[in-house]
Amino acid sequence: MKEADEVWSAVADRPRSRDLCVCLAFGALGVVLYAADLSVIGGNSGAPFDLPRWIGLITLAAACGAQSLRSTSPGTALTLCLAVVAVDTVVAQSLSVWLVLSDVVYAVALYAGRRTVHTMYAVLGAIAVLAFATVIALGASWQTVLLAGLWVLALVIGPIGYGRAIAEHRVAAAAERERSAILAQLADRDRADAVTEERRRLARDLHDIVAGHLSGIALQSAAALTAGPASPITAEVLASVRANSVAALGEMRALIDVLDADDSATNRHDTDDHDGSPRTASLRRIDHLVTTARTAGSPVAVTPEVPPELPPAIDVCAYRIAAEALTNATRHARRQPISMEFAVDPRGLTLTVRNAVLDEAAASGPGGHGVANMALRARAAGGRCTAGRVGGDWVVTASLPLPDSGAAA
């Protein structure tokens, strides 16, 4: 049953195939009526001429040929079918031909344009008036006139009404779909406006609060450096504080610009900072992270050199993961060696950060959201990131796919 439904759905989506199936079905019905000796209107009283009954099969075939155009060219189908009915009325008076006409009239009401439908009304109305006038003029009884009226009602007027009802329903459904699409677009626009407004609010808050604090740190550290002589260690730490705060300000400004910009500006910020300089978050600036970690007392070894050109999204993601991994290693394993390894192969970029695990660090309990954030960043870029203890080391491994390598395994 399911296969039959699929076959019919495929046929129904093709107007020519659908019309061919319909005319074959009506042709088969006409043959059955002929075999059952029910093909002549009014029984065996027959046509005005003494012609063989099989003439009705010829007119049936002609009517079905016209019917094959029922949805692709309904006006032509109706014209040809009316001509066949006129001939059949004289030579055969076949019931099956009238059934075909009924379907063609229905198809015109359903598929044709308004002008063609109105033309059909006029033509069929004129034919009906002429036919009734002829029947009355020939002295037919009122029972015959009533039977003819019921015949026209069943085979012409009924199909027209049914076809127009379906056509109007389809028009109403199309209008409702269009209305729903417009409402969906408006809803999407409202959501986009709400997101834009929220982004701008966040940009204002970042500018007024966080950026202000970072500026204060940068200014105070600069003032401390110029206030007077200090020990080399103190000077190095102050210089690192100032460098970190200035770098954070740069990233903050870039983030504020992204939040407060449209999509085109956002795409631009994915590759460069607002002033056209290289991205603040880039593996090309990994030396800054390494210097910060070394200033904090942790020896850092980077092997081999940082990969050259990377796609912007992968570059930023790898930088953020490296920064988080170095920060965690510096915080939880102070003054312990840290190694950072990069590997590029056909599958993508692999970043590995390894540091020794101190007993007090292992027993210090759960940390913040750093590990989860690294995993989320990697997953958003199509890769993965794992972090955990391997022997006596804590190892962070991020696998990020390159554009030609597909998704990470």
Coordinates of C-alpha atoms in Angstrom, one line a residue:
M1 CA 0.0 0.0 0.0
K2 CA 2.8 2.4 0.8
E3 CA 4.5 1.7 -2.5
A4 CA 1.3 2.3 -4.3
D5 CA 0.8 5.7 -2.5
E6 CA 4.4 6.7 -3.5
V7 CA 3.8 5.7 -7.2
W8 CA 0.5 7.7 -7.2
S9 CA 2.2 10.7 -5.6
A10 CA 4.9 10.7 -8.3
V11 CA 2.2 10.5 -11.0
A12 CA 0.1 13.2 -9.4
D13 CA 3.0 15.6 -9.4
R14 CA 3.2 15.3 -13.3
P15 CA 0.2 16.8 -15.0
R16 CA 0.6 14.9 -18.3
S17 CA 1.0 11.6 -16.5
R18 CA -2.0 12.3 -14.3
D19 CA -4.1 13.2 -17.3
L20 CA -3.0 10.1 -19.1
C21 CA -4.0 7.9 -16.1
V22 CA -7.4 9.6 -15.9
C23 CA -8.2 9.2 -19.6
L24 CA -7.1 5.6 -19.5
A25 CA -9.4 5.0 -16.5
F26 CA -12.4 6.6 -18.3
G27 CA -11.6 4.6 -21.4
A28 CA -11.6 1.4 -19.4
L29 CA -14.9 2.3 -17.8
G30 CA -16.4 2.9 -21.2
V31 CA -15.2 -0.5 -22.4
V32 CA -16.8 -2.1 -19.4
L33 CA -20.1 -0.3 -20.1
Y34 CA -19.9 -1.4 -23.7
A35 CA -19.3 -5.0 -22.7
A36 CA -22.2 -4.8 -20.3
D37 CA -24.5 -3.4 -23.0
L38 CA -24.9 -0.2 -21.0
S39 CA -23.1 2.2 -23.2
V40 CA -26.1 3.7 -25.0
I41 CA -28.1 6.5 -23.5
G42 CA -31.7 5.4 -23.1
G43 CA -31.0 1.7 -23.5
N44 CA -31.3 0.1 -27.0
S45 CA -33.6 2.8 -28.4
G46 CA -30.3 4.0 -29.9
A47 CA -29.2 6.6 -32.2
P48 CA -31.2 8.0 -35.1
F49 CA -29.1 6.1 -37.6
D50 CA -28.8 2.3 -37.8
L51 CA -25.0 2.1 -37.1
P52 CA -23.0 -0.6 -35.4
R53 CA -22.7 -0.2 -31.7
W54 CA -18.9 -0.2 -31.8
I55 CA -19.0 3.2 -33.3
G56 CA -19.4 4.3 -29.7
L57 CA -15.9 3.0 -29.0
I58 CA -14.5 5.2 -31.7
T59 CA -16.2 8.3 -30.2
L60 CA -15.1 7.2 -26.8
A61 CA -11.4 7.0 -27.9
A62 CA -11.7 10.5 -29.5
A63 CA -13.2 11.9 -26.3
C64 CA -10.4 10.3 -24.2
G65 CA -7.9 11.8 -26.5
A66 CA -9.3 15.2 -25.8
Q67 CA -9.5 14.4 -22.1
S68 CA -5.7 13.9 -22.1
L69 CA -5.4 17.7 -22.3
R70 CA -7.6 18.3 -19.3
S71 CA -5.1 20.0 -17.0
T72 CA -2.4 21.2 -19.4
S73 CA -4.8 22.8 -21.9
P74 CA -8.3 22.7 -20.4
G75 CA -9.9 25.1 -22.9
T76 CA -8.7 23.0 -25.9
A77 CA -9.8 19.8 -24.2
L78 CA -13.3 21.2 -23.7
T79 CA -13.6 22.4 -27.3
L80 CA -12.5 19.0 -28.7
C81 CA -14.7 17.1 -26.3
L82 CA -17.8 19.2 -27.2
A83 CA -17.2 18.4 -30.8
V84 CA -16.9 14.7 -30.1
V85 CA -20.1 14.8 -28.0
A86 CA -21.9 16.5 -30.9
V87 CA -20.9 13.8 -33.3
D88 CA -21.6 11.1 -30.8
T89 CA -25.1 12.4 -30.2
V90 CA -25.9 11.8 -33.8
V91 CA -24.1 8.5 -34.4
A92 CA -24.0 6.6 -31.1
Q93 CA -25.4 8.5 -28.0
S94 CA -22.8 6.9 -25.7
L95 CA -23.1 7.3 -22.0
S96 CA -19.3 6.9 -21.6
V97 CA -18.7 10.0 -23.8
W98 CA -20.9 12.1 -21.6
L99 CA -19.0 10.9 -18.6
V100 CA -15.8 12.0 -20.2
L101 CA -17.4 15.4 -20.9
S102 CA -18.3 15.6 -17.3
D103 CA -14.7 15.2 -16.2
V104 CA -13.4 17.7 -18.7
V105 CA -16.0 20.3 -17.5
Y106 CA -14.7 19.6 -14.0
A107 CA -11.1 20.0 -15.1
V108 CA -11.9 23.4 -16.8
A109 CA -13.5 24.6 -13.6
L110 CA -10.5 23.5 -11.6
Y111 CA -7.5 24.3 -13.7
A112 CA -8.5 27.0 -16.2
G113 CA -8.3 30.7 -15.8
R114 CA -11.2 32.9 -15.0
R115 CA -11.7 34.0 -18.6
T116 CA -11.8 30.4 -19.9
V117 CA -14.2 29.4 -17.1
H118 CA -16.6 32.3 -18.0
T119 CA -16.4 31.4 -21.7
M120 CA -17.3 27.8 -20.7
Y121 CA -20.3 29.1 -18.8
A122 CA -21.5 31.0 -21.8
V123 CA -21.0 28.2 -24.3
L124 CA -22.6 25.5 -22.1
G125 CA -25.5 27.8 -21.3
A126 CA -26.2 28.5 -24.9
I127 CA -26.0 24.8 -25.8
A128 CA -28.4 23.9 -22.9
V129 CA -30.9 26.6 -24.0
L130 CA -30.7 25.4 -27.6
A131 CA -31.1 21.7 -26.5
F132 CA -34.1 22.4 -24.3
A133 CA -35.7 24.5 -27.0
T134 CA -35.2 21.7 -29.5
V135 CA -36.6 19.1 -27.2
I136 CA -39.7 21.2 -26.4
A137 CA -40.2 22.1 -30.1
L138 CA -40.2 18.4 -30.9
G139 CA -43.1 17.9 -28.6
A140 CA -41.3 16.0 -25.8
S141 CA -43.2 15.3 -22.7
W142 CA -42.5 17.2 -19.5
Q143 CA -41.0 13.9 -18.0
T144 CA -38.4 13.9 -20.9
V145 CA -37.6 17.6 -20.2
L146 CA -37.2 16.9 -16.5
L147 CA -35.0 13.9 -17.2
A148 CA -32.8 16.1 -19.5
G149 CA -32.6 18.7 -16.8
L150 CA -31.5 16.2 -14.2
W151 CA -29.0 14.8 -16.7
V152 CA -27.4 18.2 -17.3
L153 CA -27.4 18.9 -13.5
A154 CA -25.6 15.6 -12.7
L155 CA -23.1 15.6 -15.6
V156 CA -22.4 19.4 -16.1
I157 CA -23.5 21.7 -13.4
G158 CA -22.4 19.4 -10.5
P159 CA -18.9 18.9 -11.8
I160 CA -18.6 22.7 -12.4
G161 CA -19.6 23.5 -8.9
Y162 CA -17.3 20.9 -7.4
G163 CA -14.3 22.1 -9.5
R164 CA -14.8 25.7 -8.7
A165 CA -15.1 24.9 -4.9
I166 CA -11.8 23.1 -5.0
A167 CA -10.2 25.9 -7.1
E168 CA -11.3 28.5 -4.6
H169 CA -10.1 26.4 -1.7
R170 CA -6.6 26.2 -3.4
V171 CA -6.6 29.9 -4.0
A172 CA -7.5 30.5 -0.3
A173 CA -4.8 28.0 0.8
A174 CA -2.2 29.7 -1.4
A175 CA -3.2 33.1 0.1
E176 CA -2.9 31.7 3.6
R177 CA 0.5 30.2 2.9
E178 CA 1.6 33.6 1.5
R179 CA 0.2 35.3 4.6
S180 CA 2.0 32.8 6.9
A181 CA 5.2 33.3 5.0
I182 CA 4.9 37.1 5.4
L183 CA 4.1 36.7 9.2
A184 CA 7.1 34.4 9.5
Q185 CA 9.3 37.0 7.8
L186 CA 8.0 39.7 10.1
A187 CA 8.6 37.4 13.1
D188 CA 12.2 36.7 11.9
R189 CA 12.7 40.4 11.5
D190 CA 11.4 41.1 15.0
R191 CA 13.7 38.5 16.4
A192 CA 16.6 39.9 14.5
D193 CA 15.8 43.4 15.7
A194 CA 15.6 42.1 19.3
V195 CA 19.0 40.3 18.9
T196 CA 20.5 43.4 17.4
E197 CA 19.2 45.6 20.3
E198 CA 20.5 43.1 22.9
R199 CA 23.9 43.0 21.2
R200 CA 24.0 46.8 21.2
R201 CA 23.1 46.8 24.9
L202 CA 25.9 44.4 25.7
A203 CA 28.3 46.5 23.6
R204 CA 27.4 49.5 25.7
D205 CA 27.8 47.6 29.0
L206 CA 31.2 46.3 27.9
H207 CA 32.3 49.7 26.8
D208 CA 31.1 51.5 29.9
I209 CA 32.1 48.9 32.5
V210 CA 34.7 46.3 31.5
A211 CA 36.6 48.5 29.0
G212 CA 36.8 51.2 31.7
H213 CA 38.3 48.8 34.2
L214 CA 40.9 47.6 31.7
S215 CA 41.8 51.1 30.8
G216 CA 42.3 51.9 34.4
I217 CA 44.6 48.8 34.8
A218 CA 46.6 49.9 31.8
L219 CA 47.0 53.4 33.0
Q220 CA 47.9 52.5 36.6
S221 CA 50.5 49.9 35.5
A222 CA 52.0 52.5 33.1
A223 CA 52.1 55.0 35.9
A224 CA 53.8 52.5 38.2
L225 CA 56.4 51.8 35.6
T226 CA 57.3 55.5 35.3
A227 CA 56.9 56.3 39.0
G228 CA 60.4 55.4 40.0
P229 CA 63.0 52.6 40.0
A230 CA 61.7 49.1 40.7
S231 CA 63.3 45.7 40.9
P232 CA 63.7 43.8 37.7
I233 CA 61.0 41.3 38.6
T234 CA 58.5 44.0 39.6
A235 CA 59.2 45.9 36.4
E236 CA 58.7 42.7 34.3
V237 CA 55.5 41.9 36.1
L238 CA 54.2 45.5 35.6
A239 CA 55.2 45.4 32.0
S240 CA 53.3 42.2 31.5
V241 CA 50.2 43.6 33.3
R242 CA 50.3 46.6 31.0
A243 CA 50.8 44.5 27.9
N244 CA 48.0 42.1 28.9
S245 CA 45.6 44.9 29.7
V246 CA 46.3 46.7 26.4
A247 CA 45.8 43.5 24.5
A248 CA 42.6 42.8 26.4
L249 CA 41.4 46.3 25.5
G250 CA 42.2 45.7 21.9
E251 CA 40.1 42.4 22.0
M252 CA 37.4 44.2 23.9
R253 CA 37.2 46.9 21.3
A254 CA 37.0 44.4 18.5
L255 CA 34.3 42.5 20.4
I256 CA 32.3 45.7 21.0
D257 CA 32.6 46.5 17.3
V258 CA 31.3 43.1 16.4
L259 CA 28.4 43.4 18.8
D260 CA 27.5 46.8 17.6
A261 CA 27.9 46.1 13.8
D262 CA 25.7 44.7 11.1
D263 CA 26.4 41.4 9.4
S264 CA 28.7 42.8 6.8
A265 CA 30.8 44.4 9.4
T266 CA 30.8 41.2 11.5
N267 CA 32.1 39.3 8.6
R268 CA 34.9 41.8 8.2
H269 CA 35.8 41.5 11.9
D270 CA 36.2 37.8 11.5
T271 CA 39.4 38.4 9.5
D272 CA 40.7 41.8 10.7
D273 CA 40.4 44.2 13.5
H274 CA 38.4 47.4 13.1
D275 CA 41.4 49.4 12.0
G276 CA 42.5 46.9 9.3
S277 CA 45.3 45.4 11.3
P278 CA 45.6 41.6 11.8
R279 CA 43.1 40.0 14.2
T280 CA 43.9 40.3 17.9
A281 CA 42.8 36.7 18.4
S282 CA 45.2 34.9 16.0
L283 CA 47.9 32.3 16.3
R284 CA 50.2 34.9 14.8
R285 CA 50.0 36.5 18.3
I286 CA 50.8 33.3 20.2
D287 CA 54.1 34.8 21.3
H288 CA 52.2 37.2 23.5
L289 CA 50.5 34.3 25.3
V290 CA 53.8 32.5 25.7
T291 CA 55.5 35.6 27.0
T292 CA 52.7 36.1 29.6
A293 CA 53.1 32.5 30.8
R294 CA 56.8 32.8 31.0
T295 CA 56.5 36.1 33.0
A296 CA 54.3 34.2 35.4
G297 CA 57.2 31.7 36.0
S298 CA 56.1 28.8 33.7
P299 CA 58.6 27.7 31.1
V300 CA 56.8 27.3 27.7
A301 CA 58.1 25.4 24.7
V302 CA 56.3 25.7 21.4
T303 CA 57.1 23.1 18.8
P304 CA 57.2 23.3 15.9
E305 CA 56.5 26.9 14.7
V306 CA 53.0 28.1 14.5
P307 CA 51.3 27.1 11.3
P308 CA 51.3 29.8 8.6
E309 CA 48.0 30.8 7.1
L310 CA 44.9 29.3 8.5
P311 CA 41.2 29.9 7.8
P312 CA 40.0 32.8 10.1
A313 CA 37.5 30.7 12.0
I314 CA 40.0 27.9 12.7
D315 CA 42.7 30.5 13.5
V316 CA 40.6 32.3 16.1
C317 CA 39.3 29.0 17.6
A318 CA 42.8 27.6 18.0
Y319 CA 44.1 30.8 19.6
R320 CA 41.2 30.9 22.1
I321 CA 41.8 27.3 23.1
A322 CA 45.6 27.8 23.4
A323 CA 45.0 30.9 25.5
E324 CA 42.6 29.0 27.9
A325 CA 44.9 26.0 28.1
L326 CA 48.0 28.2 28.9
T327 CA 46.0 30.2 31.4
N328 CA 44.8 27.0 33.2
A329 CA 48.3 25.5 33.1
T330 CA 49.9 28.7 34.6
R331 CA 47.2 28.9 37.3
H332 CA 47.1 25.2 38.4
A333 CA 50.7 24.2 37.8
R334 CA 52.8 27.2 38.6
R335 CA 56.4 27.2 37.4
Q336 CA 56.0 23.8 35.8
P337 CA 57.1 23.2 32.2
I338 CA 54.4 23.6 29.6
S339 CA 54.7 22.3 26.0
M340 CA 52.5 23.4 23.1
E341 CA 52.6 21.4 19.9
F342 CA 51.0 22.1 16.6
A343 CA 50.5 19.5 13.9
V344 CA 48.9 20.0 10.5
D345 CA 47.9 17.0 8.3
P346 CA 45.2 16.3 5.7
R347 CA 42.7 15.8 8.5
G348 CA 43.2 19.3 9.9
L349 CA 45.0 21.1 12.7
T350 CA 45.9 19.4 16.0
L351 CA 46.8 21.5 19.0
T352 CA 48.2 19.8 22.1
V353 CA 49.0 21.6 25.4
R354 CA 50.7 19.5 28.1
N355 CA 51.8 20.4 31.6
A356 CA 52.8 18.5 34.8
V357 CA 50.0 18.0 37.4
L358 CA 50.9 19.1 41.0
D359 CA 49.3 17.2 43.8
E360 CA 47.7 20.3 45.3
A361 CA 46.3 21.2 41.8
A362 CA 44.8 17.7 41.4
A363 CA 43.2 17.9 44.8
S364 CA 41.9 21.5 44.5
G365 CA 38.5 20.5 43.3
P366 CA 36.5 21.4 40.2
G367 CA 37.4 24.6 38.4
G368 CA 35.4 27.0 36.3
H369 CA 34.0 26.7 32.8
G370 CA 37.3 26.7 30.9
V371 CA 37.3 23.1 29.8
A372 CA 33.7 23.2 28.7
N373 CA 34.2 26.4 26.8
M374 CA 37.1 24.9 24.9
A375 CA 35.0 21.9 23.9
L376 CA 32.2 24.2 22.8
R377 CA 34.5 26.4 20.7
A378 CA 36.0 23.3 19.0
R379 CA 32.6 21.8 18.4
A380 CA 31.4 25.1 16.8
A381 CA 34.3 25.0 14.4
G382 CA 33.5 21.4 13.4
G383 CA 36.1 19.7 15.6
R384 CA 36.6 18.5 19.1
C385 CA 38.6 19.2 22.2
T386 CA 39.4 16.9 25.1
A387 CA 41.1 17.7 28.4
G388 CA 42.2 15.3 31.1
R389 CA 45.0 13.7 33.1
V390 CA 47.3 11.4 31.1
G391 CA 49.8 9.8 33.5
G392 CA 51.4 12.6 35.5
D393 CA 50.4 15.3 33.0
W394 CA 47.4 17.3 32.2
V395 CA 46.8 17.2 28.4
V396 CA 44.5 19.4 26.3
T397 CA 44.1 18.2 22.7
A398 CA 42.1 20.1 20.1
S399 CA 41.4 18.7 16.6
L400 CA 40.1 21.3 14.2
P401 CA 39.2 20.5 10.6
L402 CA 40.6 22.6 7.7
P403 CA 38.2 23.5 4.8
D404 CA 39.3 20.7 2.5
S405 CA 39.6 18.0 5.1
G406 CA 35.9 17.6 6.1
A407 CA 34.6 17.3 9.7
A408 CA 36.9 16.1 12.4
A409 CA 36.8 12.5 13.2

